[in-house]
Coordinates of C-alpha atoms and ligand atoms in Angstrom, one line a residue:
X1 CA 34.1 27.3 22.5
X2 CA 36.0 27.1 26.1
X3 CA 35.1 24.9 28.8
X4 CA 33.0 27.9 30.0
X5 CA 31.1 28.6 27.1
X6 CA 30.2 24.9 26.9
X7 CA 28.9 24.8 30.5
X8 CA 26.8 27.7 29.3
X9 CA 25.4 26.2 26.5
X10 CA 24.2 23.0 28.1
X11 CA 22.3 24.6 30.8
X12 CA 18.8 24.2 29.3
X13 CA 20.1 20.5 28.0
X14 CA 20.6 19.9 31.8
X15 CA 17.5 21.4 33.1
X16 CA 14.9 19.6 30.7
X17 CA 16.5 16.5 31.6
X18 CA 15.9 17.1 35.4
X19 CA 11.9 18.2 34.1
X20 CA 11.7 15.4 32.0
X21 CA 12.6 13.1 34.7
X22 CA 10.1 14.7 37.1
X23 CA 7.4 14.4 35.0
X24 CA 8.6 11.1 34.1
X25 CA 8.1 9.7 37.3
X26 CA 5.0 11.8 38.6
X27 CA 3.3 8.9 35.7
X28 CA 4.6 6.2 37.6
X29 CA 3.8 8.2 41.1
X30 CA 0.6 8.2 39.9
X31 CA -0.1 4.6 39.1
X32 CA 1.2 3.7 41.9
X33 CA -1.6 5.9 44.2
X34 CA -4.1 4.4 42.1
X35 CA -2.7 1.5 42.5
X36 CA -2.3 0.6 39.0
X37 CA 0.0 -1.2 37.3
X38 CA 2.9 1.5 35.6
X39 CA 4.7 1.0 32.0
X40 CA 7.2 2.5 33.4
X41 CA 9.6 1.1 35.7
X42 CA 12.3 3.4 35.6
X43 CA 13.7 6.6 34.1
X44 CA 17.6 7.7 33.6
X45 CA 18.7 10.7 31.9
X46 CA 22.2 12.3 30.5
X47 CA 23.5 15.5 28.8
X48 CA 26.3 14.0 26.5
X49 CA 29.5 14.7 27.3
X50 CA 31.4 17.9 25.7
X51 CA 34.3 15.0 24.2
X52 CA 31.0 12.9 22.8
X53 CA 29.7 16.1 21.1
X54 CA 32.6 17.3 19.6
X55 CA 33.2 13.1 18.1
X56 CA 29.8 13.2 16.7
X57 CA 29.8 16.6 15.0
X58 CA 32.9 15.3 13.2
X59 CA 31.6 11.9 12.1
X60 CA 28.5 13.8 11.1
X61 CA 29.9 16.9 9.4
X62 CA 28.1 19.0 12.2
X63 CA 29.7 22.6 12.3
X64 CA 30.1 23.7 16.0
X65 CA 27.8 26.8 15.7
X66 CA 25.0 24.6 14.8
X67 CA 25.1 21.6 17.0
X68 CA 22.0 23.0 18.9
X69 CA 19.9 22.8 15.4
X70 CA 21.4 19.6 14.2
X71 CA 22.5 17.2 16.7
X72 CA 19.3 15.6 18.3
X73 CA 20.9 13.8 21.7
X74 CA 22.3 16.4 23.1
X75 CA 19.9 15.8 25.7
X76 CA 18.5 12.0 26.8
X77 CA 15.6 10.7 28.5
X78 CA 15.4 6.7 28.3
X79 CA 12.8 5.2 29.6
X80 CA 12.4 1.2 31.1
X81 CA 9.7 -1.2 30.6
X82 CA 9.4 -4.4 32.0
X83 CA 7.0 -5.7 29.3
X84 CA 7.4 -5.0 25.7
X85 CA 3.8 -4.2 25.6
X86 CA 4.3 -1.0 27.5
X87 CA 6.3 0.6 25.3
X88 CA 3.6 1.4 23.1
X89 CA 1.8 3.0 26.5
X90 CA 4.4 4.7 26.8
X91 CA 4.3 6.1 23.2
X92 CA 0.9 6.6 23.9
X93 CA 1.2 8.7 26.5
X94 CA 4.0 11.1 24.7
X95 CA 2.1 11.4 21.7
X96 CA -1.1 11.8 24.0
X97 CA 1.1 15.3 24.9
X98 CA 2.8 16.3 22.0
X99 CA 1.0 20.1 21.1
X100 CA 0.7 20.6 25.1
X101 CA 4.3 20.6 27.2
X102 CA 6.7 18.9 24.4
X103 CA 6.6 18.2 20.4
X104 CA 7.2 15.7 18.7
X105 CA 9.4 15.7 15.7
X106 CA 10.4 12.4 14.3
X107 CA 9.8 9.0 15.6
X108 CA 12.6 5.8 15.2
X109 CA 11.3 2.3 15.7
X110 CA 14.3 0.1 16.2
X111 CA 11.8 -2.5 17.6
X112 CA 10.3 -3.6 14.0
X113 CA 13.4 -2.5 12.5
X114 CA 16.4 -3.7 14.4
X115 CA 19.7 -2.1 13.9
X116 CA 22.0 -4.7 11.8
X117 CA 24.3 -4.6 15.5
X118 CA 21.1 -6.4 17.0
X119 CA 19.8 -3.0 18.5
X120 CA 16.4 -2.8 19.5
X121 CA 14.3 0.3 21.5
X122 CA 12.1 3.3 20.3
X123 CA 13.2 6.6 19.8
X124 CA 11.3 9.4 20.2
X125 CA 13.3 12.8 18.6
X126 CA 10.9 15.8 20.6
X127 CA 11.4 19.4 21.0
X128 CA 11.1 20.7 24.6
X129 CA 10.3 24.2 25.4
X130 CA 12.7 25.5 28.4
X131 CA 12.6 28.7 30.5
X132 CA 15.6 30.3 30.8
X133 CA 17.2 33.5 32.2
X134 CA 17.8 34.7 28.8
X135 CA 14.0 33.6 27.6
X136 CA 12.7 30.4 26.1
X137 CA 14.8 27.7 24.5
X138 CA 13.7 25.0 22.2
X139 CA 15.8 22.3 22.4
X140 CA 15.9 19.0 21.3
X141 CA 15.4 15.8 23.0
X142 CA 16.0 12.3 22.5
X143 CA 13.7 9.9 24.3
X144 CA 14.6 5.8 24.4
X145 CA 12.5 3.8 25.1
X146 CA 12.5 -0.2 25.7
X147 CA 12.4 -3.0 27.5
X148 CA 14.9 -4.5 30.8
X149 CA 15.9 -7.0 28.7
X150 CA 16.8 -4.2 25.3
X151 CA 18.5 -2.2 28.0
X152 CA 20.6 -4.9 29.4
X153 CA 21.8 -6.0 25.6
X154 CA 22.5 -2.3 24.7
X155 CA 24.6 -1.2 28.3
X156 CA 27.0 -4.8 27.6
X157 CA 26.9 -3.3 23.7
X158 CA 27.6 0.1 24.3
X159 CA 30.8 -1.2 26.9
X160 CA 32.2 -3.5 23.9
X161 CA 31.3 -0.6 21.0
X162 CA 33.4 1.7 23.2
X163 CA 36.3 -0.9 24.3
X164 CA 36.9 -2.0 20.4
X165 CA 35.7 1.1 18.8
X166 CA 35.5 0.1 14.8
X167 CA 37.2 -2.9 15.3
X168 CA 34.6 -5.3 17.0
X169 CA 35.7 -9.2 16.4
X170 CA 33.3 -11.0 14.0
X171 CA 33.6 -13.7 17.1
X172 CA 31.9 -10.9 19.4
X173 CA 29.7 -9.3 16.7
X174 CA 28.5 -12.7 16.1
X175 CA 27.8 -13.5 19.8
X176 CA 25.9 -10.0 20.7
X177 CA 23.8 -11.0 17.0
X178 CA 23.1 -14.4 19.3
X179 CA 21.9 -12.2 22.2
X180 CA 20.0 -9.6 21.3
X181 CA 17.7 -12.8 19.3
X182 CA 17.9 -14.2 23.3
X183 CA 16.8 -10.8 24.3
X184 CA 13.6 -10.7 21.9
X185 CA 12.9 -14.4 22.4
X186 CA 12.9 -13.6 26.6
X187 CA 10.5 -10.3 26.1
X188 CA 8.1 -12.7 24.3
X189 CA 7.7 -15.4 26.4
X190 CA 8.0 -12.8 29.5
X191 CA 4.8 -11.1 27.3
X192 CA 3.4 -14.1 27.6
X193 CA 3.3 -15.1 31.2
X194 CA 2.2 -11.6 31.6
X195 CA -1.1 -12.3 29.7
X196 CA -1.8 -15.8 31.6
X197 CA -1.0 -13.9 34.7
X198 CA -3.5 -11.3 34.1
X199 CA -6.0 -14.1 33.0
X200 CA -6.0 -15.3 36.0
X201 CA -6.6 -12.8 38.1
X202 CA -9.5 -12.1 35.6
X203 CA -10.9 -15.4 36.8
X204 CA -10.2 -15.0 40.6
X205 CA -12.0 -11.9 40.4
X206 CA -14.5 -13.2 38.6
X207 CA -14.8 -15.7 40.6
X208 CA -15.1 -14.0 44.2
X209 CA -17.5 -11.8 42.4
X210 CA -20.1 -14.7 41.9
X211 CA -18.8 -15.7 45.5
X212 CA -20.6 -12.3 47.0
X213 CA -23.5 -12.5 44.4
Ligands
0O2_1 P1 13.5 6.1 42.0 O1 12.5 6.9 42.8 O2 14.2 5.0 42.8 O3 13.0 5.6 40.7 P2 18.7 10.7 39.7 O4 19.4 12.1 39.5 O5 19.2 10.0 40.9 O6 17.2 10.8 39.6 P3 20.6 9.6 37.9 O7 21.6 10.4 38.7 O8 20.6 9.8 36.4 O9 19.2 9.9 38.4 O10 20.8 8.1 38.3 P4 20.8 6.8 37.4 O11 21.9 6.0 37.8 O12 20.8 7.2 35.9 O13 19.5 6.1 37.8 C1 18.2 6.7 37.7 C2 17.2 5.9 38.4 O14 17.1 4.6 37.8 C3 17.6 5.7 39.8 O15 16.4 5.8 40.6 C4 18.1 4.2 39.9 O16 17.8 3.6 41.1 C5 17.2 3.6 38.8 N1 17.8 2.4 38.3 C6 19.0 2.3 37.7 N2 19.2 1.0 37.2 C7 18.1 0.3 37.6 C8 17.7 -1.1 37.4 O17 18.4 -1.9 36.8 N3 16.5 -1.4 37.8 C9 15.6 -0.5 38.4 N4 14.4 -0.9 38.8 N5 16.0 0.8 38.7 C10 17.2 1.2 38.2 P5 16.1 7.1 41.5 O18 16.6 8.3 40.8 O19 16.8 6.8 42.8 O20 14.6 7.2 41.6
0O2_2 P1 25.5 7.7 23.9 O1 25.4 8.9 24.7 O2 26.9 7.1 23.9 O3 24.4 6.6 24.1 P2 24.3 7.5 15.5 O4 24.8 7.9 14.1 O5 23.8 6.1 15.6 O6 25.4 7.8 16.6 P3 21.8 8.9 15.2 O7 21.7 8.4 13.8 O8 21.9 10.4 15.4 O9 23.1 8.4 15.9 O10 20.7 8.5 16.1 P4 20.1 7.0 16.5 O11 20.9 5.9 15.9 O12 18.7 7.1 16.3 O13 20.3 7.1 18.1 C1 21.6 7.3 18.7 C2 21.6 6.7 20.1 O14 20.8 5.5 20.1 C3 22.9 6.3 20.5 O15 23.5 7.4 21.1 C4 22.7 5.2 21.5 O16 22.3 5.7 22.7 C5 21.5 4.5 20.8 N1 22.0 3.5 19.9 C6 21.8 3.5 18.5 N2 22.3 2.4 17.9 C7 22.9 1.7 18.9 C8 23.5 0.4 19.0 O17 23.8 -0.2 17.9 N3 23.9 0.0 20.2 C9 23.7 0.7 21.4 N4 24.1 0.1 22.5 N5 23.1 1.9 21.3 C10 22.6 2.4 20.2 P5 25.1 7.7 21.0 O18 25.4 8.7 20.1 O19 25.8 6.4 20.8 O20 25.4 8.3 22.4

């Protein structure tokens, strides 16, 4: 394939991102009129890159003609939580529409089961119906989700997987172990100030309830 073809085949990748996203953030629109408090606090989204493509049908034995059918993060939604609690609303809600305007094929919890490089978030592998020119396209879709402090471990991981390639240091490997342990530990006790901070208000509305009785 030449540089045009593979602009022409990530069209529909590109354009159910930029619907994902939209509808992505009409949820946390939403809360926000109803002045609610959203599980989501913010969306990104990326085709991968044609070089990235062609490295991972390689390592994966993919032939070229059938990337579409076999590579699943072509296309990638991720999705940030500030509490690790809302992840599962947020699984909630994309099961809650899986039948309707997506499907959902497979789902990866790296949260209960951590990657052995400290990884943690929750995949969700859907298909996503797209209208094209040329008619509708199913494509895949690869949705991460997790938490600010998964997604600040995994962007410093990603920058030192890429800089050393195979070849991370023991020294390093060892240190990002160390920190994605921090990274659970601070979700927890973030989880918990959450809950005593929702107990309270409990109790001050409580309270200037009995106040107007
Ligand atoms: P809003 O309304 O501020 O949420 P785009 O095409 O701009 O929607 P793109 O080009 O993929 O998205 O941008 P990027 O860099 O991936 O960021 C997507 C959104 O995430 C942007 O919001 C950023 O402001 C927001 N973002 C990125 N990093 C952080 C972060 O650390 N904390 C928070 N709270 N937000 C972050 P938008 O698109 O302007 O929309
Ligand atoms: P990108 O665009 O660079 O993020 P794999 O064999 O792991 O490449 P697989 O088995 O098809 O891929 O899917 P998996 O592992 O469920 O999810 C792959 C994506 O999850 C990766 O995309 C990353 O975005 C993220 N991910 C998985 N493991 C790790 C990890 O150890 N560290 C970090 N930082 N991210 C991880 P790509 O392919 O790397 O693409």
């Amino acid at each position: 394939m030449d540089t045009q073809d593979w602009k022409i085949f990530l069209i529909p990748y590109s354009q159910a991102i930029e619907e994902l996203k939209v509808k992505f953030k009409a949820i946390r629109k939403e809360f926000a009129i109803l002045d609610e408090y959203s599980p989501i606090e913010f969306i990104t989204g990326r085709v991968k890159k044609v070089s990235s493509i062609l490295e991972k049908a390689e390592r994966k034995n993919i032939p070229l003609d059938q990337v579409d059918k076999k590579m699943e993060d072509i296309a990638g939604i991720r999705i940030m939580c500030q509490f690790a609690e809302d992840i599962y609303k947020v699984i909630d809600i994309i099961r809650a529409r899986s039948g309707k305007d997506l499907y959902i094929v497979e789902e990866r919890d790296y949260i209960t089961n951590l990657k052995p490089s400290g990884y943690r978030s929750y995949h969700i592998i859907i298909k996503y119906p797209v209208q094209t020119a040329m008619g509708e396209r199913l494509i895949f879709v690869e949705i991460q989700i997790r938490t600010l402090a998964m997604n600040f471990w995994a962007t410093i991981e990603h920058s030192l997987r890429y800089k050393y390639r195979q070849n991370m240091p023991a020294e390093i490997q060892d240190r990002l172990n160390k920190a994605a342990e921090a990274a659970f530990q601070l979700d927890g006790e973030m989880s918990e100030i959450r809950d005593e901070v929702l107990k309270a208000q409990e109790i001050i509305q409580e309270k200037s309830a009995k106040d107007i009785d």
